[in-house]
Structures are given as C-alpha cells and as structure tokens.
C-alpha angles and dihedrals in degrees: 000000000000096000123087115253129208091260088062091063130087098227103165110127091355127126103240119194110207121193102210132177105242092152091134128166113262128195116188089340094309123116109238097186124023098181091117093053090049089049091063096047098091091059094042092048092048090054093047092049089050093052099252124154101235124212112186124198131178142153121241121198122321130306119205107216096180099074116044092210092051090044093058092042091052091047091053091047095047101043113146094219095102089051091055090052092051093045091052089053090050091048103038094162094053129075110238112193114193116205111195095209136070097216143007141064097317091057094042092049091049091052091046090053094050115124124204110284095020129117136223115193112194129204124280109300090220091067081082116078089208094058097084091038092056088236107201095214092051090048090050091050094050091044089054088065094063147042098213137023128217124184115209100153104101090170089066105037092097089064122080097218131150091255096045103037109005097063092040090059091056108038131049101271144197143172120262120231094262095054090042089055092047093051092046097053098037092047091049092049099044105029104028106023124166110234140275086055116186122189120197119199127184139143131104109295136051088199090066092053107033095105091042092053092047093049094045094048086066094055109022127082092213133016114199117199124197138142126062092323090068091072092062087056090048090052090049088054091053097255124147108249101179112206094336124137111277138169104214092187090059099053094100091050090048090052091050091050091049091051094044096045100050111174092348089080116078117192127184113273094201135024140202110238135188136180093244144018095256138120092236096046115127111251123220128181118226135167113264093249095047104061116151115241093236098049134079129217114243104164144007117269132238095267090053091049089053092049093047091050090051091052090049102044099091097032119135094187127031126181117186128188122167133019123268094233145345092312092174087074110065092216090060101036098085096093094051092043094050095045090048091048092048091054092053092051096057107106115239095354124155101226122188125181113201103222128253122072095346090056090048090049094050091049094043092048092051102253099114095114095043097061120082093225134359110195120229093210122068099180094035094049091048091053090046089054089050088059093246124149110247109224095212090058097037089057092058116098120254121244 
C-alpha cells in the first residue's frame, strides 16, 4: 500500500474531515439499511479514541440543480438528519452534532465548538451545486474547516468531486480503514491473483462490463458470463433469443470478445425462460440455442450451473460482479444462489464480490460471512476492475 492511511496520521487534537459514504436507502425518512454507516465506524471510532475532532461529510441521493422546484424537493427527500440520529444510536458514548447546512456561520461555529472525541455531521454535500463539479472554491472552503482529510467512502472514490478530490488536494490526506481494505483485496484479486483465477460477470448490460471483460481476459484463466448480458453474446453467435434483453449496438463488440477469448470465455449452455418478466411467470429450461421466440431468458439453467461449478472448483482467486439472473424473483434466483454457494465451498479461495447487485444478492441469500470481501462500491469496484485510476484514491498522499 503506497498511500497513507489514517493510522499514519497524528490526529490528536486535530480537526479531521472524513468523507464517508452515508448514502443509505431511506423510506419515508427512515433508514432501511445502515450497512454503509456501520462500514465507516472503524475509522470514526479510531479517530474518537485518538482524540480527534471529527467532521463527517457525505452525499445522500441525487439533487437536481436545474429546476428550483425539483431542487428543493430533492433536498427535503435527501436530508441527512435521519443519518445523524442513527449514527448517534450507533455511537451512544459520543456526542454527534448534526448541522443542517453545508456552509456558513452555523457550520463554522459547530466546528469551532468541537471538543476532542466529538463529531460534527454536516448536511448532504450534494446540496451544493459545486460538489459534483469539483468546484475549487467550495473545496477550499470545506478544507478551511479542518486540519487533515481522510477518505473512507469507497463508493464515491471514482468520482472527482469537491468532497472526494478537491479537499484531498489541499489538506494532508490519508485513506480510512474501509477504503484501505477495499484497495487491499481488489488489488490482490486483480493485480496479484493466485491462479487459477476465475472471473464471473453477470448483470443486465454488456456495455457496463466491456472494459472489465477486456481487462480480465488478460489476467484471468476463465471468464464466466451470465445474467442478462449473456443474451447479447447469444445474439452475436446467431442464436434465437426470443424477447430477452439484448444490446443490438454491442453485437460487434461481443463477437470480438468471443473471438479474442477463445476457451477462456464460458457462456451458459442452457437458460431458464418465461413468457414475461414477472415473479409469478412460469419458468422453463431450454438449451441456449433453442430459445422460443415468445419467451425471455431470466436465469442460467442447471447444465450451466454444473459447468460453472466445474470451472470454479480449483480456483484460488474468484472475482464476481453481477447476478446470474433475476435473483429478486425466487423462481429465477437459482443460478445466482448456486454460483454464490459454489464460491463459498472452494477451499482456501480468495473471493471478492465487486459491489452492486451481486453484493446485494450475496447478502440477501445469506452468504455475507462466507465471502472473503464484499465491496461497498459498485461503480468504484467496476472501474478498479477495468484497470482505471480512481481519482479519489489518486488524490491521497503517498506514505
């Protein structure tokens, strides 16, 4: 690890700005899943225990700045107040002071009043138009509130925003424990994997994963493709795909990948089809090259599951991004469930799930504790797998 981490900093008595990922799901103002808040607790607790004055900032949802009416509606919907309440419950011994603004006297006074081991959580960074534009003046203002900067929001490090990059370019900076862990496991899996290395890619769109597939074909021993994106590959091979999801503008790329990959690429040999995209649709298993014209593919079939398991059984490194089917519907969750289960049964494997729907599937299906590492950042982990430099990490100072 070449980047400084929070444990490299002298934080006692210092004002430490921490960019966290508190972009949690809210329903009627109530948090329905606080995993992201819990993910930041090790860094926050470390800073508290080492007598830092902690200033937390995060985005929450999206704010439309083009239409004043929508702007105010989004602000009301994405207020950080419920997050402050939940954080206080998770840290009962620590004073958490929520400031419902992103700049001005109230924020400055709250920071000024901070005692060692106390927290200020400020309002949603996206209330500021300049946040997503990495506005230099906004970054300077926020940086003026602190002495040090720590990034612990892996889900946002692929975005060059004022709170992820701008502040890091001004203040002495370091990675928090969550981002340090993410970089460690993803780097080990992608850049220094033990072989055999098997990558599993699913999800809806080939376009989301083209660069990932191309990058992983250079380092992996096998690349398994399932999910909705498989039907674009089928179409490129001349198969009938019925009413399945397909990206017609990606057929040439799919053909190129098939030719380049050779026997490294493993596609489903059978598929579970249904007449409609619905939880109560009747599933039928057909061979990949025998799809009915009036049906759509919604999961991989039993032969594919067996082949995927065979490809996985001796793996030393497995990276998985994207479900094998519509796992939200029980009738079409078998492929995702069986692949997830197969990964957990490989002895001594380093298994990394790259965020997003595959992470949600692993957690929902009960495999959270059986995977080496489940990433907290879907977009960030995808860009990492593409081999891209993540601006929010690149901006952090080296050791």
